[in-house]
Amino acid sequence: MRTILEVQKQLLPDLMDVLKKRYTILHQIMLSDVIGRRTLANSMQMTERVLRAETDLLKAQGLIEIDSAGMKISEAGHDLLQQLEPVAKELFGLSELEERIKQAYGLQKVVVVPGDSDISPFAKRELGKAGAKALGQVMNDNDVVAVTGGSTTAEVAEQLTPPTSLKGVWFVPARGGLGESLEIQANTIASTMAKRVGAQYKLLHVPDLLSDHAYESLIQDPSVQEILQLIRQSRIVIHGIGDAVEMARRRKLATEIVEELQEQGAVSESFGYYFNDQGEVVHTMLTLGMRLQDIERTDVVIGIAGGKSKAAAIHSVLRFGQEDILIIDEAAAEVIVAEME
């Protein structure tokens, strides 16, 4: 039997567009806590005049509050969003995207959030929220959770909430990361996640990229061996996915290595490994932390990334074949599904 939403889509397509627009505005105000009209208009690529008409209506309905500081969601607005959440994915066509990607790559679970992280900070925040929820659902007592660096996994850390009961959990960085911005280093993210859920953590104070001499020296260090042993006991790993060339340049790799990556067809980077579009490793960084065999042994691998620009990289890592749970945004999902077709 057809759902009422399917009937409305066919009979009242204009109404569905209005519903999607107003849901998105309300949802983004909720994610922002407080936001100005101009900032929201720019994020939604909407004129201030059009947005003002919509937010005036939402205010009249008691769904948002507007004062000199900006707009914020009301209690009634929160309640409405919660009521709409079960149908929101169908409304945006996200459920179909999730199922198609899940079946195509043999994943346990796919979560697609609305928007495009390339242009909207709200979409990235929603990715973080979905990642935090997914991580919370799979964590058990005495788990070791490894996490990579990056702005998206940092957003996951910010969105984590304390569980009702969870004992003996450890968070660790998946690899070294000194040299990156402090806020998005794996060490920082691991410690933030641990503090958010009341868990313990250990840090790996080594650079992301090592020379042969530094690697051989550090691998002999007892304190480094201790943290590596814990990292390799990880049952869960949550990681970001990067564009290969962008990540190589961000790490300030030599020009000849960047050119070599391009010649080898490197598309994505994750865990310190560079993959081509078939999911094959074409370059390995000399770094301390998780190895491919460690990743293959973990019970749950959660990949999280967003933005239309990341679609090829996400596809590449999916072809590698170790993902269990994938969390992406609508823009990336649409490109991946279009390529599948």
CSV table of N, CA and C in Angstrom, one decimal, residues 107-253:
chain,number,residue,atom,x,y,z
A,107,LEU,N,27.3,-3.2,2.9
A,107,LEU,CA,27.5,-2.6,4.2
A,107,LEU,C,26.4,-3.0,5.2
A,108,GLN,N,26.8,-2.9,6.4
A,108,GLN,CA,25.8,-3.2,7.5
A,108,GLN,C,24.8,-2.0,7.6
A,109,LYS,N,25.3,-0.8,7.5
A,109,LYS,CA,24.4,0.3,7.7
A,109,LYS,C,24.9,1.5,6.9
A,110,VAL,N,24.0,2.3,6.3
A,110,VAL,CA,24.4,3.6,5.7
A,110,VAL,C,23.5,4.7,6.2
A,111,VAL,N,24.1,5.8,6.6
A,111,VAL,CA,23.3,6.9,7.0
A,111,VAL,C,23.6,8.1,6.1
A,112,VAL,N,22.6,8.7,5.5
A,112,VAL,CA,22.8,9.8,4.6
A,112,VAL,C,22.1,11.0,5.3
A,113,VAL,N,22.8,12.1,5.5
A,113,VAL,CA,22.2,13.3,6.1
A,113,VAL,C,22.0,14.3,5.0
A,114,PRO,N,21.0,15.2,5.2
A,114,PRO,CA,20.7,16.2,4.1
A,114,PRO,C,21.9,17.2,3.9
A,115,GLY,N,22.0,17.7,2.7
A,115,GLY,CA,22.9,18.8,2.4
A,115,GLY,C,24.2,18.4,1.8
A,116,ASP,N,25.1,19.4,1.7
A,116,ASP,CA,26.4,19.3,1.1
A,116,ASP,C,27.4,20.0,2.0
A,117,SER,N,28.3,19.1,2.6
A,117,SER,CA,29.3,19.7,3.6
A,117,SER,C,30.3,20.6,2.9
A,118,ASP,N,30.4,20.5,1.6
A,118,ASP,CA,31.4,21.5,0.9
A,118,ASP,C,30.9,22.9,1.1
A,119,ILE,N,29.6,23.1,1.2
A,119,ILE,CA,29.1,24.5,1.2
A,119,ILE,C,28.4,24.9,2.5
A,120,SER,N,28.0,23.8,3.3
A,120,SER,CA,27.2,24.1,4.5
A,120,SER,C,27.8,23.6,5.7
A,121,PRO,N,28.1,24.4,6.7
A,121,PRO,CA,28.7,23.9,8.0
A,121,PRO,C,27.6,23.1,8.7
A,122,PHE,N,26.3,23.4,8.4
A,122,PHE,CA,25.3,22.7,9.1
A,122,PHE,C,25.2,21.2,8.7
A,123,ALA,N,25.6,20.9,7.4
A,123,ALA,CA,25.6,19.5,6.9
A,123,ALA,C,26.7,18.8,7.7
A,124,LYS,N,27.9,19.5,7.9
A,124,LYS,CA,29.0,18.8,8.6
A,124,LYS,C,28.6,18.6,10.0
A,125,ARG,N,27.9,19.5,10.6
A,125,ARG,CA,27.4,19.3,12.0
A,125,ARG,C,26.5,18.1,12.1
A,126,GLU,N,25.6,18.0,11.1
A,126,GLU,CA,24.7,16.8,11.0
A,126,GLU,C,25.4,15.5,10.8
A,127,LEU,N,26.5,15.6,10.0
A,127,LEU,CA,27.4,14.4,9.9
A,127,LEU,C,27.9,14.0,11.3
A,128,GLY,N,28.4,15.0,12.0
A,128,GLY,CA,29.0,14.7,13.3
A,128,GLY,C,27.9,14.1,14.2
A,129,LYS,N,26.7,14.6,14.2
A,129,LYS,CA,25.6,14.1,15.0
A,129,LYS,C,25.3,12.7,14.7
A,130,ALA,N,25.2,12.4,13.4
A,130,ALA,CA,24.9,11.0,12.9
A,130,ALA,C,26.1,10.1,13.3
A,131,GLY,N,27.3,10.5,13.2
A,131,GLY,CA,28.5,9.7,13.5
A,131,GLY,C,28.5,9.4,15.0
A,132,ALA,N,28.2,10.4,15.8
A,132,ALA,CA,28.2,10.2,17.3
A,132,ALA,C,27.1,9.2,17.7
A,133,LYS,N,25.9,9.3,17.0
A,133,LYS,CA,24.9,8.3,17.3
A,133,LYS,C,25.2,6.9,16.9
A,134,ALA,N,25.9,6.8,15.7
A,134,ALA,CA,26.3,5.4,15.2
A,134,ALA,C,27.3,4.8,16.1
A,135,LEU,N,28.3,5.7,16.6
A,135,LEU,CA,29.3,5.2,17.5
A,135,LEU,C,28.7,4.7,18.8
A,136,GLY,N,27.8,5.5,19.3
A,136,GLY,CA,27.2,5.2,20.6
A,136,GLY,C,26.4,3.9,20.5
A,137,GLN,N,25.9,3.6,19.4
A,137,GLN,CA,25.1,2.4,19.2
A,137,GLN,C,25.9,1.1,19.2
A,138,VAL,N,27.2,1.2,18.8
A,138,VAL,CA,28.0,0.0,18.7
A,138,VAL,C,29.0,-0.2,19.8
A,139,MET,N,29.2,0.8,20.7
A,139,MET,CA,30.2,0.7,21.7
A,139,MET,C,29.6,-0.2,22.9
A,140,ASN,N,30.5,-1.1,23.3
A,140,ASN,CA,30.2,-2.0,24.5
A,140,ASN,C,31.2,-1.7,25.6
A,141,ASP,N,31.0,-2.3,26.7
A,141,ASP,CA,31.9,-2.3,27.9
A,141,ASP,C,33.3,-2.8,27.4
A,142,ASN,N,34.3,-2.2,27.9
A,142,ASN,CA,35.7,-2.6,27.7
A,142,ASN,C,36.2,-2.5,26.2
A,143,ASP,N,35.5,-1.8,25.4
A,143,ASP,CA,35.9,-1.6,24.0
A,143,ASP,C,37.2,-0.6,23.9
A,144,VAL,N,38.0,-0.9,22.9
A,144,VAL,CA,39.0,0.1,22.5
A,144,VAL,C,38.5,0.7,21.2
A,145,VAL,N,38.4,2.0,21.1
A,145,VAL,CA,38.0,2.7,19.9
A,145,VAL,C,39.1,3.5,19.4
A,146,ALA,N,39.5,3.3,18.1
A,146,ALA,CA,40.6,4.1,17.5
A,146,ALA,C,39.9,5.1,16.6
A,147,VAL,N,40.5,6.3,16.6
A,147,VAL,CA,39.9,7.4,15.8
A,147,VAL,C,41.0,8.1,15.0
A,148,THR,N,40.7,8.5,13.8
A,148,THR,CA,41.7,9.2,13.0
A,148,THR,C,41.4,10.7,13.1
A,149,GLY,N,42.3,11.6,12.6
A,149,GLY,CA,42.2,13.0,12.7
A,149,GLY,C,41.3,13.5,11.6
A,150,GLY,N,41.0,14.8,11.6
A,150,GLY,CA,40.2,15.4,10.6
A,150,GLY,C,39.0,16.2,11.1
A,151,SER,N,38.6,17.2,10.3
A,151,SER,CA,37.5,18.1,10.8
A,151,SER,C,36.2,17.3,11.0
A,152,THR,N,35.9,16.3,10.2
A,152,THR,CA,34.6,15.6,10.4
A,152,THR,C,34.6,14.7,11.6
A,153,THR,N,35.7,14.0,11.9
A,153,THR,CA,35.7,13.2,13.1
A,153,THR,C,35.8,14.1,14.3
A,154,ALA,N,36.4,15.3,14.2
A,154,ALA,CA,36.4,16.3,15.3
A,154,ALA,C,34.9,16.7,15.6
A,155,GLU,N,34.1,16.8,14.6
A,155,GLU,CA,32.7,17.2,14.8
A,155,GLU,C,31.9,16.0,15.5
A,156,VAL,N,32.3,14.8,15.2
A,156,VAL,CA,31.7,13.7,15.9
A,156,VAL,C,32.0,13.8,17.4
A,157,ALA,N,33.2,14.1,17.7
A,157,ALA,CA,33.6,14.2,19.1
A,157,ALA,C,32.8,15.3,19.8
A,158,GLU,N,32.5,16.4,19.1
A,158,GLU,CA,31.7,17.5,19.7
A,158,GLU,C,30.3,17.1,19.9
A,159,GLN,N,29.8,16.1,19.2
A,159,GLN,CA,28.4,15.8,19.3
A,159,GLN,C,28.1,14.6,20.2
A,160,LEU,N,29.2,13.9,20.7
A,160,LEU,CA,29.0,12.8,21.5
A,160,LEU,C,28.4,13.2,22.9
A,161,THR,N,27.5,12.3,23.4
A,161,THR,CA,26.9,12.5,24.7
A,161,THR,C,27.1,11.3,25.6
A,162,PRO,N,27.2,11.5,26.9
A,162,PRO,CA,27.5,10.4,27.8
A,162,PRO,C,26.5,9.3,27.7
A,163,PRO,N,26.9,8.1,27.6
A,163,PRO,CA,26.0,6.9,27.6
A,163,PRO,C,25.4,6.7,29.0
A,164,THR,N,24.3,5.9,29.1
A,164,THR,CA,23.7,5.7,30.4
A,164,THR,C,24.6,4.8,31.2
A,165,SER,N,25.2,3.8,30.6
A,165,SER,CA,26.2,2.9,31.4
A,165,SER,C,27.1,2.3,30.4
A,166,LEU,N,28.4,2.6,30.6
A,166,LEU,CA,29.5,2.1,29.8
A,166,LEU,C,30.7,2.1,30.6
A,167,LYS,N,31.4,0.9,30.7
A,167,LYS,CA,32.5,0.8,31.6
A,167,LYS,C,33.7,0.3,30.8
A,168,GLY,N,34.9,0.7,31.2
A,168,GLY,CA,36.2,0.2,30.8
A,168,GLY,C,36.5,0.5,29.3
A,169,VAL,N,35.9,1.6,28.7
A,169,VAL,CA,36.2,1.9,27.3
A,169,VAL,C,37.4,2.8,27.2
A,170,TRP,N,38.2,2.6,26.2
A,170,TRP,CA,39.4,3.4,25.9
A,170,TRP,C,39.3,4.0,24.5
A,171,PHE,N,39.7,5.2,24.4
A,171,PHE,CA,39.9,5.9,23.1
A,171,PHE,C,41.3,6.1,22.8
A,172,VAL,N,41.7,5.8,21.6
A,172,VAL,CA,43.1,5.9,21.2
A,172,VAL,C,43.2,6.5,19.8
A,173,PRO,N,44.3,7.3,19.4
A,173,PRO,CA,44.4,7.7,18.0
A,173,PRO,C,44.8,6.6,17.2
A,174,ALA,N,44.3,6.5,16.0
A,174,ALA,CA,44.6,5.4,15.0
A,174,ALA,C,46.0,5.5,14.6
A,175,ARG,N,46.6,6.7,14.6
A,175,ARG,CA,48.0,6.9,14.2
A,175,ARG,C,48.5,8.2,14.8
A,176,GLY,N,49.8,8.5,14.6
A,176,GLY,CA,50.4,9.7,15.0
A,176,GLY,C,49.8,10.9,14.2
A,177,GLY,N,49.9,12.1,14.8
A,177,GLY,CA,49.3,13.2,14.1
A,177,GLY,C,49.9,14.5,14.4
A,178,LEU,N,51.0,14.6,15.1
A,178,LEU,CA,51.6,15.9,15.4
A,178,LEU,C,52.0,16.6,14.1
A,179,GLY,N,51.7,17.9,14.0
A,179,GLY,CA,52.0,18.6,12.8
A,179,GLY,C,50.8,19.1,12.2
A,180,GLU,N,49.6,18.5,12.4
A,180,GLU,CA,48.4,19.0,11.9
A,180,GLU,C,47.9,20.1,12.9
A,181,SER,N,46.8,20.8,12.5
A,181,SER,CA,46.2,21.7,13.4
A,181,SER,C,45.8,21.0,14.7
A,182,LEU,N,46.0,21.5,15.8
A,182,LEU,CA,45.7,20.8,17.1
A,182,LEU,C,44.3,20.3,17.2
A,183,GLU,N,43.3,21.2,16.7
A,183,GLU,CA,41.9,20.8,16.9
A,183,GLU,C,41.5,19.6,16.1
A,184,ILE,N,42.2,19.2,15.0
A,184,ILE,CA,41.8,18.1,14.2
A,184,ILE,C,42.9,17.0,14.3
A,185,GLN,N,43.8,17.0,15.2
A,185,GLN,CA,44.7,15.9,15.4
A,185,GLN,C,44.0,14.7,16.0
A,186,ALA,N,44.4,13.5,15.7
A,186,ALA,CA,43.7,12.3,16.2
A,186,ALA,C,43.9,12.3,17.8
A,187,ASN,N,45.0,12.7,18.3
A,187,ASN,CA,45.2,12.7,19.8
A,187,ASN,C,44.1,13.6,20.4
A,188,THR,N,43.9,14.8,19.9
A,188,THR,CA,42.9,15.7,20.5
A,188,THR,C,41.5,15.1,20.4
A,189,ILE,N,41.2,14.6,19.3
A,189,ILE,CA,39.8,14.0,19.1
A,189,ILE,C,39.6,12.8,20.0
A,190,ALA,N,40.6,11.9,20.1
A,190,ALA,CA,40.5,10.8,21.0
A,190,ALA,C,40.2,11.2,22.4
A,191,SER,N,41.0,12.2,22.9
A,191,SER,CA,40.8,12.7,24.3
A,191,SER,C,39.5,13.3,24.5
A,192,THR,N,39.0,14.1,23.5
A,192,THR,CA,37.7,14.8,23.6
A,192,THR,C,36.6,13.7,23.6
A,193,MET,N,36.7,12.7,22.8
A,193,MET,CA,35.7,11.7,22.8
A,193,MET,C,35.6,11.0,24.2
A,194,ALA,N,36.8,10.7,24.7
A,194,ALA,CA,36.9,10.0,26.0
A,194,ALA,C,36.2,10.8,27.1
A,195,LYS,N,36.5,12.1,27.1
A,195,LYS,CA,36.0,13.0,28.1
A,195,LYS,C,34.5,13.1,28.0
A,196,ARG,N,34.0,13.1,26.7
A,196,ARG,CA,32.5,13.2,26.5
A,196,ARG,C,31.7,12.1,27.0
A,197,VAL,N,32.3,10.9,27.0
A,197,VAL,CA,31.6,9.7,27.4
A,197,VAL,C,32.1,9.1,28.7
A,198,GLY,N,33.0,9.8,29.4
A,198,GLY,CA,33.5,9.3,30.6
A,198,GLY,C,34.4,8.1,30.5
A,199,ALA,N,35.2,8.0,29.4
A,199,ALA,CA,36.1,6.9,29.2
A,199,ALA,C,37.5,7.3,29.4
A,200,GLN,N,38.4,6.4,29.2
A,200,GLN,CA,39.9,6.6,29.4
A,200,GLN,C,40.5,6.8,28.0
A,201,TYR,N,41.7,7.3,28.0
A,201,TYR,CA,42.4,7.5,26.7
A,201,TYR,C,43.9,7.4,26.9
A,202,LYS,N,44.5,7.0,25.8
A,202,LYS,CA,46.0,7.1,25.7
A,202,LYS,C,46.3,7.8,24.4
A,203,LEU,N,47.4,8.6,24.4
A,203,LEU,CA,47.8,9.4,23.3
A,203,LEU,C,49.1,8.9,22.7
A,204,LEU,N,49.3,9.1,21.4
A,204,LEU,CA,50.5,8.7,20.6
A,204,LEU,C,51.2,10.0,20.2
A,205,HIS,N,52.2,10.4,20.9
A,205,HIS,CA,52.9,11.7,20.7
A,205,HIS,C,54.0,11.5,19.7
A,206,VAL,N,53.6,11.3,18.4
A,206,VAL,CA,54.6,11.1,17.4
A,206,VAL,C,54.1,11.8,16.1
A,207,PRO,N,55.0,12.2,15.2
A,207,PRO,CA,54.5,12.9,14.0
A,207,PRO,C,53.7,11.9,13.1
A,208,ASP,N,52.9,12.5,12.2
A,208,ASP,CA,52.1,11.7,11.3
A,208,ASP,C,53.0,11.0,10.3
A,209,LEU,N,54.0,11.7,9.8
A,209,LEU,CA,54.9,11.2,8.8
A,209,LEU,C,56.4,11.1,9.4
A,210,LEU,N,57.0,9.9,9.2
A,210,LEU,CA,58.3,9.7,9.8
A,210,LEU,C,59.3,9.3,8.8
A,211,SER,N,60.6,9.7,9.1
A,211,SER,CA,61.7,9.2,8.3
A,211,SER,C,62.0,7.8,8.7
A,212,ASP,N,62.8,7.1,7.9
A,212,ASP,CA,63.1,5.7,8.3
A,212,ASP,C,63.9,5.7,9.6
A,213,HIS,N,64.8,6.6,9.8
A,213,HIS,CA,65.6,6.6,11.1
A,213,HIS,C,64.6,6.9,12.3
A,214,ALA,N,63.7,7.9,12.2
A,214,ALA,CA,62.8,8.2,13.3
A,214,ALA,C,61.9,7.0,13.6
A,215,TYR,N,61.4,6.4,12.5
A,215,TYR,CA,60.5,5.2,12.7
A,215,TYR,C,61.3,4.1,13.5
A,216,GLU,N,62.5,3.8,13.1
A,216,GLU,CA,63.2,2.7,13.7
A,216,GLU,C,63.5,3.0,15.2
A,217,SER,N,63.7,4.3,15.4
A,217,SER,CA,64.0,4.7,16.8
A,217,SER,C,62.8,4.7,17.7
A,218,LEU,N,61.7,5.2,17.2
A,218,LEU,CA,60.5,5.3,18.0
A,218,LEU,C,59.8,3.9,18.2
A,219,ILE,N,59.9,3.0,17.2
A,219,ILE,CA,59.3,1.7,17.4
A,219,ILE,C,59.9,0.9,18.5
A,220,GLN,N,61.1,1.3,18.9
A,220,GLN,CA,61.8,0.6,20.0
A,220,GLN,C,61.5,1.2,21.4
A,221,ASP,N,60.8,2.3,21.4
A,221,ASP,CA,60.5,3.0,22.6
A,221,ASP,C,59.4,2.2,23.4
A,222,PRO,N,59.7,1.9,24.7
A,222,PRO,CA,58.7,1.1,25.4
A,222,PRO,C,57.3,1.8,25.6
A,223,SER,N,57.3,3.1,25.7
A,223,SER,CA,56.0,3.8,25.9
A,223,SER,C,55.3,3.8,24.6
A,224,VAL,N,56.0,3.9,23.4
A,224,VAL,CA,55.3,3.8,22.1
A,224,VAL,C,54.8,2.4,21.9
A,225,GLN,N,55.6,1.4,22.3
A,225,GLN,CA,55.1,0.0,22.1
A,225,GLN,C,53.9,-0.2,22.9
A,226,GLU,N,53.8,0.4,24.1
A,226,GLU,CA,52.6,0.2,25.0
A,226,GLU,C,51.3,0.7,24.3
A,227,ILE,N,51.4,1.9,23.8
A,227,ILE,CA,50.2,2.5,23.1
A,227,ILE,C,49.9,1.8,21.8
A,228,LEU,N,50.9,1.4,21.1
A,228,LEU,CA,50.7,0.6,19.8
A,228,LEU,C,49.9,-0.7,20.1
A,229,GLN,N,50.3,-1.3,21.2
A,229,GLN,CA,49.6,-2.6,21.6
A,229,GLN,C,48.2,-2.3,21.9
A,230,LEU,N,47.9,-1.2,22.5
A,230,LEU,CA,46.5,-0.9,22.8
A,230,LEU,C,45.7,-0.6,21.5
A,231,ILE,N,46.4,0.2,20.6
A,231,ILE,CA,45.7,0.6,19.4
A,231,ILE,C,45.4,-0.6,18.6
A,232,ARG,N,46.2,-1.6,18.6
A,232,ARG,CA,46.0,-2.8,17.8
A,232,ARG,C,45.0,-3.8,18.4
A,233,GLN,N,44.5,-3.4,19.6
A,233,GLN,CA,43.4,-4.2,20.2
A,233,GLN,C,42.1,-3.6,19.9
A,234,SER,N,42.1,-2.5,19.1
A,234,SER,CA,40.8,-1.8,18.9
A,234,SER,C,39.7,-2.7,18.3
A,235,ARG,N,38.5,-2.6,18.8
A,235,ARG,CA,37.4,-3.3,18.3
A,235,ARG,C,36.6,-2.5,17.3
A,236,ILE,N,36.7,-1.1,17.5
A,236,ILE,CA,36.0,-0.2,16.6
A,236,ILE,C,37.0,0.8,16.1
A,237,VAL,N,36.9,1.2,14.9
A,237,VAL,CA,37.7,2.3,14.3
A,237,VAL,C,36.7,3.3,13.6
A,238,ILE,N,36.8,4.6,13.9
A,238,ILE,CA,36.0,5.6,13.2
A,238,ILE,C,37.0,6.5,12.5
A,239,HIS,N,36.8,6.7,11.2
A,239,HIS,CA,37.8,7.4,10.4
A,239,HIS,C,37.1,8.3,9.4
A,240,GLY,N,37.9,9.3,9.0
A,240,GLY,CA,37.5,10.2,7.9
A,240,GLY,C,38.0,9.7,6.6
A,241,ILE,N,37.6,10.3,5.5
A,241,ILE,CA,38.1,10.0,4.2
A,241,ILE,C,38.5,11.2,3.5
A,242,GLY,N,39.7,11.3,3.0
A,242,GLY,CA,40.2,12.5,2.3
A,242,GLY,C,40.5,12.3,0.8
A,243,ASP,N,40.5,13.4,0.1
A,243,ASP,CA,41.0,13.3,-1.3
A,243,ASP,C,42.5,13.1,-1.3
A,244,ALA,N,43.0,12.2,-2.1
A,244,ALA,CA,44.4,11.9,-2.0
A,244,ALA,C,45.4,13.0,-2.2
A,245,VAL,N,45.2,13.8,-3.3
A,245,VAL,CA,46.1,14.9,-3.6
A,245,VAL,C,46.0,16.0,-2.5
A,246,GLU,N,44.8,16.3,-2.1
A,246,GLU,CA,44.6,17.3,-1.1
A,246,GLU,C,45.3,17.0,0.2
A,247,MET,N,45.1,15.7,0.6
A,247,MET,CA,45.7,15.2,1.8
A,247,MET,C,47.3,15.2,1.7
A,248,ALA,N,47.8,14.8,0.6
A,248,ALA,CA,49.2,14.8,0.4
A,248,ALA,C,49.8,16.2,0.5
A,249,ARG,N,49.1,17.2,-0.1
A,249,ARG,CA,49.6,18.6,0.0
A,249,ARG,C,49.5,19.1,1.4
A,250,ARG,N,48.4,18.7,2.1
A,250,ARG,CA,48.2,19.2,3.4
A,250,ARG,C,49.3,18.7,4.4
A,251,ARG,N,49.7,17.5,4.1
A,251,ARG,CA,50.8,16.9,4.9
A,251,ARG,C,52.2,17.4,4.4
A,252,LYS,N,52.2,18.3,3.4
A,252,LYS,CA,53.4,18.8,2.8
A,252,LYS,C,54.4,17.7,2.3
A,253,LEU,N,53.8,16.7,1.6
A,253,LEU,CA,54.7,15.7,1.0
A,253,LEU,C,55.4,16.3,-0.1
